[in-house]
Structure formats: structure tokens, C-alpha cells
């Protein structure tokens, strides 16, 4: 999968003779980018997820091995085009492919993107900035791969739990590129649709006390499995659960070559009686030590949900842009990214125990959450000093 420069189909490279559409009526704004959602499905609550995508894409562009190569993004289910517009305006993309299956949205998408000159030459000539299409996402991604058109960032904001596009997206992604995945299948994440999770992500999920985390690990695990089948491996950049969907969003980086294949891909067992959770690899399935374990889910991702070093850079960039401490729809990026950084410790096991559950089992009153966290941090630092 060579990192070739995109060569667009001849039909897309022809000069444009149509009159340029009027700019969109700017009825909405995200981080200073104005746009019109028109009749497209649009959630202002999802702005934080788009903020994270723009920060990550910008850093990925800055880290590029070849500064002269164009930075290419593909938004496979673009809706009104706000994500594509933000990749152009804020992430500095040289070219964005905006696709949505609904042709009825074309006037809205084109109007939003028209604040940037589309250009009349192929992207390798440095003139083409964006393209709008209306295809099935999986077909579009497969066609890009067959034409050897590889992208640095692919964003698939899908609805439901259909993950059929994941393999095609990985094929159309440059080595080292970023793939932004989505699932809104909360039933599978909570163990109410085990057959659906098995068919979409290869994981049999049952009810667990931390279903939101299980949903993220289910999505990452499905991507890890697909990458391994293609001879690659993935590493999570960040994982984000939003209650308003609920929405499970995961950004992963495609890496060349297979890793050991099983160290971060396995099973999570939870015991309702003692409250403990453990992870087991494929070679440990017969060694479950807790005799009262009554819930086993998987296989799914059991490694870290985030990349701490990348998140620290994202937080620095958010500070640089003045985004860190400004709340957008109730989400403050500084708080969100700081929490993700704390969750990134690879020594942390999957899952958690709720404070009220600990108090119930210990038959004591719950201390303030902040007091408990500070005490745990002190114990942790003392433990680190000892070793």
C-alpha cells in the first residue's frame, strides 16, 4: 500500500462549467466555522467529537514524513459537510472528499464547501481542493483502494452498528493514517444484541457494569481484527463515548505489519459476586481463576483506549487555539482530554467499580469522589516511589 498521491478519475478532472453555487446561509457555527446544516441530520452535541478529529488531523499533518505530499481527507458519510469543511479550514487539508449517500443533500454540501474554491485540476496539480459524491460508503472506499487513492484521514460517522465499511476504509488509508470510527449500537454494547455484536465486530457481548467502555473496546477490537486480516495492526489514538446518542467514537492509527496479534485482543470476565474483572487471552481461556465468574465477553480490545503522548499534544494544540477552556455544548476539552490522559496508563485494567457499589459491599458511607481519587493518587505515588 504505497502512499501514492491521489489521481482522480478523468471525469472529475475536467474543467467545471457550471455556475458556482452561492455560499451557504450561515445559520450555525462551530469553533468559528460557519455553515448551514440545511435538511441534513445534524447534532450540535457532537461538536466535541469533531473538535477531537480536527485536533488529531492537524497534528497528524504536522507530523507528516513528507511535507511536500498533499494531506488528503475523506468524509465517507458527511451529512451537511461540516466535518469536511472543518478539515479544510482548521486542519489544513489540501484536499477533502465529501461523500453522502443522499443526493438530496448535494446543494447543502456544495454550498458549505464553496467558501473554498473547488479548483478545476487534479489534486496532484495543487488546484483541486474538494469533491462531493453520493455513493454507498463501502463502495466508495473500495473504489479508492482499487484506484490506489490513499488518504491520510478517513472519517466514517455511521449510524447503527454496521461495520461492513471498516475493511474497505483500512484499505483506502495510507500507512500511518488515521481512521475515525463510529457506532451508535448501544444495544450491542450493553449486551442486549449479542448476535449483532458478533456479526458486526466479532465479539459476543453480554451485560456488564461498564457497558460504555465495553462498547468502545468492541469497536476497537473489530478494527484490530480487520487490520490483522489485511496484514496490519492498529493502535488507538483516543476513544470517546458521548451520552447524547449514545455515540461510540474511536480514532485508530493504521500501522504496517502485524504485531503479536493477541496481547491486546482477548476476553473480559466479570464476577457479579465479588465484583472483580479480569482479562484473559486466547491461550488462557481454560485458566479463569475466579470460580464465581458469571460474565465473559469478547474477543475485544483489552489494551489502552488512548495514546497519552498524542493526547498531550492535542491538549497543547487546544490551548494554542484557545479551545481548551471554552465549553462547547457542555463539554470542556481541557477536562475531557485530561481525563483521557489519566485513563491512558497501560497498567490500568479494563472496567471499573462504581463508588456506591464499593460502599454497598463494604457497608460504609460513600466518601466524596474527589477525596477518594486524591487518596488513591497518593497511594499510587507512594507505591511508585517504593519501586
GROMACS .gro file of C-alpha atoms in nm:
model
  387
    1UNK     CA    1   0.000   0.000   0.000
    2UNK     CA    2   0.224   0.278  -0.123
    3UNK     CA    3   0.148   0.630  -0.011
    4UNK     CA    4   0.072   0.741  -0.365
    5UNK     CA    5  -0.063   1.083  -0.449
    6UNK     CA    6  -0.430   1.070  -0.544
    7UNK     CA    7  -0.501   1.059  -0.914
    8UNK     CA    8  -0.864   1.148  -0.953
    9UNK     CA    9  -1.081   0.992  -1.226
   10UNK     CA   10  -1.067   1.179  -1.556
   11UNK     CA   11  -1.430   1.283  -1.528
   12UNK     CA   12  -1.354   1.464  -1.204
   13UNK     CA   13  -1.051   1.638  -1.352
   14UNK     CA   14  -1.243   1.817  -1.627
   15UNK     CA   15  -1.293   2.195  -1.604
   16UNK     CA   16  -1.610   2.300  -1.429
   17UNK     CA   17  -1.857   2.482  -1.649
   18UNK     CA   18  -2.146   2.508  -1.403
   19UNK     CA   19  -2.208   2.833  -1.224
   20UNK     CA   20  -2.051   2.834  -0.882
   21UNK     CA   21  -2.323   2.793  -0.614
   22UNK     CA   22  -2.395   3.073  -0.375
   23UNK     CA   23  -2.227   3.040  -0.035
   24UNK     CA   24  -2.435   2.873   0.232
   25UNK     CA   25  -2.656   3.082   0.457
   26UNK     CA   26  -2.452   3.065   0.779
   27UNK     CA   27  -2.704   2.962   1.042
   28UNK     CA   28  -2.468   2.761   1.264
   29UNK     CA   29  -2.108   2.789   1.380
   30UNK     CA   30  -1.851   2.553   1.535
   31UNK     CA   31  -1.524   2.697   1.666
   32UNK     CA   32  -1.559   2.993   1.432
   33UNK     CA   33  -1.652   2.790   1.123
   34UNK     CA   34  -1.993   2.896   0.988
   35UNK     CA   35  -2.216   2.662   0.788
   36UNK     CA   36  -2.576   2.573   0.712
   37UNK     CA   37  -2.696   2.222   0.805
   38UNK     CA   38  -2.996   2.253   0.578
   39UNK     CA   39  -3.218   1.946   0.594
   40UNK     CA   40  -2.931   1.715   0.694
   41UNK     CA   41  -2.928   1.533   1.026
   42UNK     CA   42  -2.708   1.748   1.248
   43UNK     CA   43  -2.627   1.730   1.620
   44UNK     CA   44  -2.461   2.026   1.784
   45UNK     CA   45  -2.392   1.791   2.078
   46UNK     CA   46  -2.143   1.606   1.857
   47UNK     CA   47  -1.921   1.914   1.816
   48UNK     CA   48  -1.673   1.783   2.076
   49UNK     CA   49  -1.614   1.472   1.865
   50UNK     CA   50  -1.546   1.693   1.565
   51UNK     CA   51  -1.310   1.909   1.775
   52UNK     CA   52  -1.110   1.597   1.865
   53UNK     CA   53  -1.096   1.492   1.500
   54UNK     CA   54  -0.968   1.831   1.384
   55UNK     CA   55  -0.701   1.844   1.656
   56UNK     CA   56  -0.581   1.491   1.574
   57UNK     CA   57  -0.582   1.554   1.197
   58UNK     CA   58  -0.385   1.877   1.238
   59UNK     CA   59  -0.117   1.706   1.446
   60UNK     CA   60  -0.102   1.417   1.201
   61UNK     CA   61  -0.047   1.664   0.916
   62UNK     CA   62   0.231   1.836   1.111
   63UNK     CA   63   0.396   1.500   1.181
   64UNK     CA   64   0.390   1.402   0.814
   65UNK     CA   65   0.701   1.224   0.690
   66UNK     CA   66   0.683   1.404   0.355
   67UNK     CA   67   0.589   1.772   0.398
   68UNK     CA   68   0.557   1.809   0.020
   69UNK     CA   69   0.288   1.539  -0.007
   70UNK     CA   70  -0.073   1.668  -0.010
   71UNK     CA   71  -0.273   1.597   0.304
   72UNK     CA   72  -0.589   1.414   0.198
   73UNK     CA   73  -0.908   1.356   0.398
   74UNK     CA   74  -1.219   1.155   0.314
   75UNK     CA   75  -1.551   1.204   0.494
   76UNK     CA   76  -1.749   0.897   0.393
   77UNK     CA   77  -2.084   0.997   0.547
   78UNK     CA   78  -2.060   1.373   0.555
   79UNK     CA   79  -2.418   1.486   0.619
   80UNK     CA   80  -2.423   1.862   0.565
   81UNK     CA   81  -2.046   1.869   0.518
   82UNK     CA   82  -1.944   2.040   0.842
   83UNK     CA   83  -1.670   1.786   0.917
   84UNK     CA   84  -1.530   1.814   0.565
   85UNK     CA   85  -1.541   2.194   0.594
   86UNK     CA   86  -1.356   2.188   0.926
   87UNK     CA   87  -1.089   1.954   0.786
   88UNK     CA   88  -1.032   2.209   0.510
   89UNK     CA   89  -1.047   2.525   0.716
   90UNK     CA   90  -0.898   2.418   1.051
   91UNK     CA   91  -0.691   2.104   0.993
   92UNK     CA   92  -0.531   2.247   0.679
   93UNK     CA   93  -0.626   1.961   0.449
   94UNK     CA   94  -0.508   2.006   0.093
   95UNK     CA   95  -0.799   1.802  -0.039
   96UNK     CA   96  -1.122   1.664   0.108
   97UNK     CA   97  -1.356   1.409  -0.046
   98UNK     CA   98  -1.707   1.465   0.095
   99UNK     CA   99  -1.949   1.179   0.036
  100UNK     CA  100  -2.305   1.119   0.145
  101UNK     CA  101  -2.546   0.860   0.009
  102UNK     CA  102  -2.827   1.115  -0.014
  103UNK     CA  103  -2.818   1.314  -0.338
  104UNK     CA  104  -3.081   1.546  -0.188
  105UNK     CA  105  -2.808   1.694   0.033
  106UNK     CA  106  -2.582   1.792  -0.256
  107UNK     CA  107  -2.686   2.161  -0.268
  108UNK     CA  108  -2.624   2.196   0.106
  109UNK     CA  109  -2.283   2.022   0.098
  110UNK     CA  110  -2.163   2.211  -0.210
  111UNK     CA  111  -2.280   2.543  -0.069
  112UNK     CA  112  -2.096   2.484   0.259
  113UNK     CA  113  -1.773   2.382   0.088
  114UNK     CA  114  -1.792   2.658  -0.173
  115UNK     CA  115  -1.622   2.905   0.058
  116UNK     CA  116  -1.313   2.723  -0.074
  117UNK     CA  117  -1.252   2.730  -0.448
  118UNK     CA  118  -1.309   2.378  -0.572
  119UNK     CA  119  -1.049   2.406  -0.848
  120UNK     CA  120  -1.057   2.252  -1.193
  121UNK     CA  121  -0.741   2.045  -1.196
  122UNK     CA  122  -0.648   1.710  -1.036
  123UNK     CA  123  -0.525   1.731  -0.679
  124UNK     CA  124  -0.166   1.648  -0.773
  125UNK     CA  125  -0.153   1.975  -0.967
  126UNK     CA  126  -0.224   2.155  -0.642
  127UNK     CA  127  -0.554   2.302  -0.764
  128UNK     CA  128  -0.833   2.063  -0.662
  129UNK     CA  129  -0.950   2.123  -0.303
  130UNK     CA  130  -1.267   1.917  -0.267
  131UNK     CA  131  -1.504   1.676  -0.434
  132UNK     CA  132  -1.863   1.585  -0.346
  133UNK     CA  133  -2.007   1.244  -0.430
  134UNK     CA  134  -2.313   1.035  -0.344
  135UNK     CA  135  -2.218   0.670  -0.317
  136UNK     CA  136  -2.250   0.386  -0.073
  137UNK     CA  137  -1.960   0.438   0.169
  138UNK     CA  138  -1.819   0.086   0.136
  139UNK     CA  139  -1.829   0.104  -0.243
  140UNK     CA  140  -1.662   0.447  -0.246
  141UNK     CA  141  -1.381   0.330  -0.016
  142UNK     CA  142  -1.327   0.013  -0.217
  143UNK     CA  143  -1.307   0.214  -0.539
  144UNK     CA  144  -1.047   0.446  -0.387
  145UNK     CA  145  -0.835   0.145  -0.293
  146UNK     CA  146  -0.868  -0.011  -0.638
  147UNK     CA  147  -0.757   0.318  -0.794
  148UNK     CA  148  -0.463   0.337  -0.547
  149UNK     CA  149  -0.600   0.658  -0.398
  150UNK     CA  150  -0.496   0.656  -0.033
  151UNK     CA  151  -0.598   0.908   0.231
  152UNK     CA  152  -0.434   1.040   0.546
  153UNK     CA  153  -0.760   1.068   0.740
  154UNK     CA  154  -1.082   0.876   0.681
  155UNK     CA  155  -1.385   0.973   0.888
  156UNK     CA  156  -1.690   0.743   0.888
  157UNK     CA  157  -1.970   0.885   1.102
  158UNK     CA  158  -2.209   0.596   1.057
  159UNK     CA  159  -2.542   0.520   1.219
  160UNK     CA  160  -2.614   0.192   1.397
  161UNK     CA  161  -2.371  -0.095   1.432
  162UNK     CA  162  -2.300  -0.194   1.073
  163UNK     CA  163  -1.921  -0.223   1.050
  164UNK     CA  164  -1.904  -0.359   0.694
  165UNK     CA  165  -1.712  -0.049   0.582
  166UNK     CA  166  -1.417  -0.097   0.821
  167UNK     CA  167  -1.211  -0.325   0.597
  168UNK     CA  168  -1.263  -0.104   0.291
  169UNK     CA  169  -1.168   0.203   0.498
  170UNK     CA  170  -0.845   0.040   0.615
  171UNK     CA  171  -0.759  -0.049   0.256
  172UNK     CA  172  -0.809   0.313   0.142
  173UNK     CA  173  -0.598   0.450   0.429
  174UNK     CA  174  -0.231   0.537   0.399
  175UNK     CA  175   0.008   0.352   0.629
  176UNK     CA  176   0.021   0.562   0.944
  177UNK     CA  177  -0.312   0.725   0.857
  178UNK     CA  178  -0.598   0.791   1.098
  179UNK     CA  179  -0.936   0.617   1.080
  180UNK     CA  180  -1.223   0.770   1.280
  181UNK     CA  181  -1.488   0.506   1.351
  182UNK     CA  182  -1.841   0.538   1.486
  183UNK     CA  183  -2.106   0.314   1.639
  184UNK     CA  184  -2.444   0.408   1.782
  185UNK     CA  185  -2.539   0.046   1.854
  186UNK     CA  186  -2.592   0.083   2.229
  187UNK     CA  187  -2.791  -0.243   2.246
  188UNK     CA  188  -2.489  -0.448   2.142
  189UNK     CA  189  -2.259  -0.255   2.377
  190UNK     CA  190  -2.491  -0.327   2.668
  191UNK     CA  191  -2.524  -0.693   2.586
  192UNK     CA  192  -2.880  -0.682   2.452
  193UNK     CA  193  -2.782  -0.762   2.095
  194UNK     CA  194  -2.514  -1.030   2.125
  195UNK     CA  195  -2.579  -1.170   1.779
  196UNK     CA  196  -2.549  -0.824   1.627
  197UNK     CA  197  -2.218  -0.752   1.801
  198UNK     CA  198  -2.090  -1.093   1.693
  199UNK     CA  199  -2.178  -1.037   1.326
  200UNK     CA  200  -2.054  -0.675   1.314
  201UNK     CA  201  -1.748  -0.679   1.540
  202UNK     CA  202  -1.675  -1.048   1.602
  203UNK     CA  203  -1.744  -1.007   1.976
  204UNK     CA  204  -2.007  -1.178   2.188
  205UNK     CA  205  -2.114  -0.914   2.440
  206UNK     CA  206  -2.324  -0.974   2.749
  207UNK     CA  207  -2.448  -0.719   3.009
  208UNK     CA  208  -2.158  -0.572   3.207
  209UNK     CA  209  -2.145  -0.300   3.477
  210UNK     CA  210  -1.938  -0.075   3.244
  211UNK     CA  211  -2.116  -0.102   2.907
  212UNK     CA  212  -1.991   0.229   2.766
  213UNK     CA  213  -1.630   0.113   2.794
  214UNK     CA  214  -1.722  -0.228   2.657
  215UNK     CA  215  -1.879  -0.058   2.353
  216UNK     CA  216  -1.555   0.131   2.279
  217UNK     CA  217  -1.348  -0.185   2.322
  218UNK     CA  218  -1.589  -0.371   2.094
  219UNK     CA  219  -1.538  -0.115   1.814
  220UNK     CA  220  -1.157  -0.108   1.853
  221UNK     CA  221  -1.147  -0.488   1.865
  222UNK     CA  222  -1.340  -0.512   1.541
  223UNK     CA  223  -1.095  -0.275   1.372
  224UNK     CA  224  -0.797  -0.467   1.515
  225UNK     CA  225  -0.934  -0.791   1.376
  226UNK     CA  226  -0.991  -0.643   1.028
  227UNK     CA  227  -0.642  -0.488   1.024
  228UNK     CA  228  -0.484  -0.821   1.120
  229UNK     CA  229  -0.666  -0.994   0.834
  230UNK     CA  230  -0.505  -0.741   0.596
  231UNK     CA  231  -0.157  -0.788   0.742
  232UNK     CA  232  -0.152  -0.468   0.950
  233UNK     CA  233  -0.224  -0.363   1.306
  234UNK     CA  234  -0.389  -0.061   1.467
  235UNK     CA  235  -0.326   0.147   1.777
  236UNK     CA  236  -0.597   0.363   1.939
  237UNK     CA  237  -0.535   0.738   1.937
  238UNK     CA  238  -0.838   0.816   2.152
  239UNK     CA  239  -1.177   0.670   2.242
  240UNK     CA  240  -1.478   0.889   2.316
  241UNK     CA  241  -1.822   0.798   2.445
  242UNK     CA  242  -2.095   1.062   2.422
  243UNK     CA  243  -2.422   1.016   2.609
  244UNK     CA  244  -2.639   1.213   2.368
  245UNK     CA  245  -2.654   0.930   2.111
  246UNK     CA  246  -2.526   0.737   2.270
  247UNK     CA  247  -2.227   0.750   2.035
  248UNK     CA  248  -1.908   0.548   2.045
  249UNK     CA  249  -1.628   0.722   1.853
  250UNK     CA  250  -1.280   0.577   1.819
  251UNK     CA  251  -0.980   0.707   1.627
  252UNK     CA  252  -0.715   0.449   1.541
  253UNK     CA  253  -0.387   0.467   1.353
  254UNK     CA  254  -0.302   0.209   1.089
  255UNK     CA  255   0.045   0.060   1.138
  256UNK     CA  256   0.246  -0.154   0.898
  257UNK     CA  257   0.295  -0.523   0.974
  258UNK     CA  258   0.126  -0.749   1.222
  259UNK     CA  259   0.201  -0.726   1.593
  260UNK     CA  260   0.186  -1.037   1.811
  261UNK     CA  261  -0.185  -1.043   1.738
  262UNK     CA  262  -0.322  -1.137   2.078
  263UNK     CA  263  -0.163  -0.925   2.354
  264UNK     CA  264  -0.439  -0.661   2.343
  265UNK     CA  265  -0.716  -0.873   2.194
  266UNK     CA  266  -0.896  -1.112   2.424
  267UNK     CA  267  -1.175  -1.157   2.675
  268UNK     CA  268  -1.301  -0.970   2.981
  269UNK     CA  269  -1.458  -1.164   3.266
  270UNK     CA  270  -1.664  -1.005   3.542
  271UNK     CA  271  -1.785  -1.165   3.863
  272UNK     CA  272  -2.116  -1.040   3.999
  273UNK     CA  273  -2.048  -1.199   4.337
  274UNK     CA  274  -1.707  -1.049   4.421
  275UNK     CA  275  -1.717  -0.756   4.177
  276UNK     CA  276  -1.379  -0.828   4.018
  277UNK     CA  277  -1.295  -0.808   3.649
  278UNK     CA  278  -1.009  -0.985   3.473
  279UNK     CA  279  -0.875  -1.015   3.120
  280UNK     CA  280  -0.781  -1.340   2.952
  281UNK     CA  281  -0.607  -1.410   2.624
  282UNK     CA  282  -0.700  -1.689   2.388
  283UNK     CA  283  -0.434  -1.912   2.542
  284UNK     CA  284  -0.577  -1.855   2.891
  285UNK     CA  285  -0.941  -1.940   2.833
  286UNK     CA  286  -0.913  -2.252   3.047
  287UNK     CA  287  -0.743  -2.069   3.334
  288UNK     CA  288  -1.016  -1.841   3.469
  289UNK     CA  289  -0.923  -1.827   3.836
  290UNK     CA  290  -1.240  -1.682   3.988
  291UNK     CA  291  -1.479  -1.972   4.028
  292UNK     CA  292  -1.780  -1.745   4.058
  293UNK     CA  293  -1.722  -1.558   3.731
  294UNK     CA  294  -2.058  -1.535   3.555
  295UNK     CA  295  -1.992  -1.290   3.267
  296UNK     CA  296  -1.740  -1.331   2.986
  297UNK     CA  297  -1.740  -1.100   2.683
  298UNK     CA  298  -1.521  -1.088   2.377
  299UNK     CA  299  -1.299  -1.112   2.199
  300UNK     CA  300  -1.245  -0.739   2.208
  301UNK     CA  301  -0.971  -0.483   2.267
  302UNK     CA  302  -0.817  -0.517   2.615
  303UNK     CA  303  -0.529  -0.269   2.577
  304UNK     CA  304  -0.517   0.110   2.641
  305UNK     CA  305  -0.804   0.315   2.500
  306UNK     CA  306  -0.587   0.619   2.426
  307UNK     CA  307  -0.234   0.727   2.330
  308UNK     CA  308  -0.118   0.952   2.615
  309UNK     CA  309   0.161   1.126   2.422
  310UNK     CA  310  -0.068   1.211   2.131
  311UNK     CA  311  -0.338   1.335   2.369
  312UNK     CA  312  -0.088   1.563   2.542
  313UNK     CA  313  -0.010   1.717   2.204
  314UNK     CA  314  -0.381   1.755   2.133
  315UNK     CA  315  -0.425   1.935   2.466
  316UNK     CA  316  -0.133   2.166   2.387
  317UNK     CA  317  -0.285   2.246   2.047
  318UNK     CA  318  -0.626   2.309   2.205
  319UNK     CA  319  -0.457   2.557   2.439
  320UNK     CA  320  -0.275   2.716   2.146
  321UNK     CA  321  -0.602   2.766   1.958
  322UNK     CA  322  -0.793   2.886   2.265
  323UNK     CA  323  -1.024   2.583   2.264
  324UNK     CA  324  -0.916   2.414   2.587
  325UNK     CA  325  -1.119   2.607   2.844
  326UNK     CA  326  -1.417   2.714   2.635
  327UNK     CA  327  -1.722   2.495   2.679
  328UNK     CA  328  -1.899   2.375   2.365
  329UNK     CA  329  -2.239   2.219   2.437
  330UNK     CA  330  -2.134   2.145   2.793
  331UNK     CA  331  -1.801   1.980   2.704
  332UNK     CA  332  -1.470   2.139   2.804
  333UNK     CA  333  -1.181   1.997   2.603
  334UNK     CA  334  -0.927   2.051   2.881
  335UNK     CA  335  -1.129   1.837   3.120
  336UNK     CA  336  -1.210   1.576   2.854
  337UNK     CA  337  -0.852   1.538   2.728
  338UNK     CA  338  -0.708   1.538   3.081
  339UNK     CA  339  -0.942   1.255   3.176
  340UNK     CA  340  -0.839   1.060   2.868
  341UNK     CA  341  -0.471   1.112   2.954
  342UNK     CA  342  -0.529   0.972   3.303
  343UNK     CA  343  -0.708   0.673   3.151
  344UNK     CA  344  -0.415   0.602   2.918
  345UNK     CA  345  -0.194   0.421   3.169
  346UNK     CA  346  -0.134   0.077   3.010
  347UNK     CA  347  -0.125  -0.079   3.358
  348UNK     CA  348  -0.490   0.004   3.417
  349UNK     CA  349  -0.716  -0.299   3.366
  350UNK     CA  350  -1.041  -0.276   3.170
  351UNK     CA  351  -1.352  -0.186   3.363
  352UNK     CA  352  -1.419  -0.010   3.688
  353UNK     CA  353  -1.621  -0.044   4.010
  354UNK     CA  354  -1.877   0.222   4.096
  355UNK     CA  355  -1.824   0.404   4.424
  356UNK     CA  356  -2.172   0.324   4.552
  357UNK     CA  357  -2.106  -0.044   4.479
  358UNK     CA  358  -1.787  -0.033   4.687
  359UNK     CA  359  -1.976   0.133   4.973
  360UNK     CA  360  -2.256  -0.122   4.949
  361UNK     CA  361  -2.018  -0.414   4.970
  362UNK     CA  362  -1.814  -0.256   5.249
  363UNK     CA  363  -2.131  -0.138   5.429
  364UNK     CA  364  -1.991   0.214   5.478
  365UNK     CA  365  -2.097   0.560   5.367
  366UNK     CA  366  -1.952   0.683   5.039
  367UNK     CA  367  -1.673   0.940   5.077
  368UNK     CA  368  -1.668   1.238   4.839
  369UNK     CA  369  -1.543   1.126   4.500
  370UNK     CA  370  -1.266   1.388   4.491
  371UNK     CA  371  -1.139   1.279   4.833
  372UNK     CA  372  -1.124   0.916   4.725
  373UNK     CA  373  -0.944   0.997   4.398
  374UNK     CA  374  -0.683   1.212   4.577
  375UNK     CA  375  -0.624   0.935   4.831
  376UNK     CA  376  -0.580   0.677   4.556
  377UNK     CA  377  -0.333   0.906   4.379
  378UNK     CA  378  -0.128   0.943   4.697
  379UNK     CA  379  -0.118   0.566   4.744
  380UNK     CA  380  -0.020   0.523   4.379
  381UNK     CA  381   0.266   0.775   4.402
  382UNK     CA  382   0.394   0.616   4.724
  383UNK     CA  383   0.384   0.278   4.555
  384UNK     CA  384   0.581   0.411   4.257
  385UNK     CA  385   0.846   0.562   4.487
  386UNK     CA  386   0.891   0.226   4.659
  387UNK     CA  387   0.959   0.051   4.332
   0.00000   0.00000   0.00000
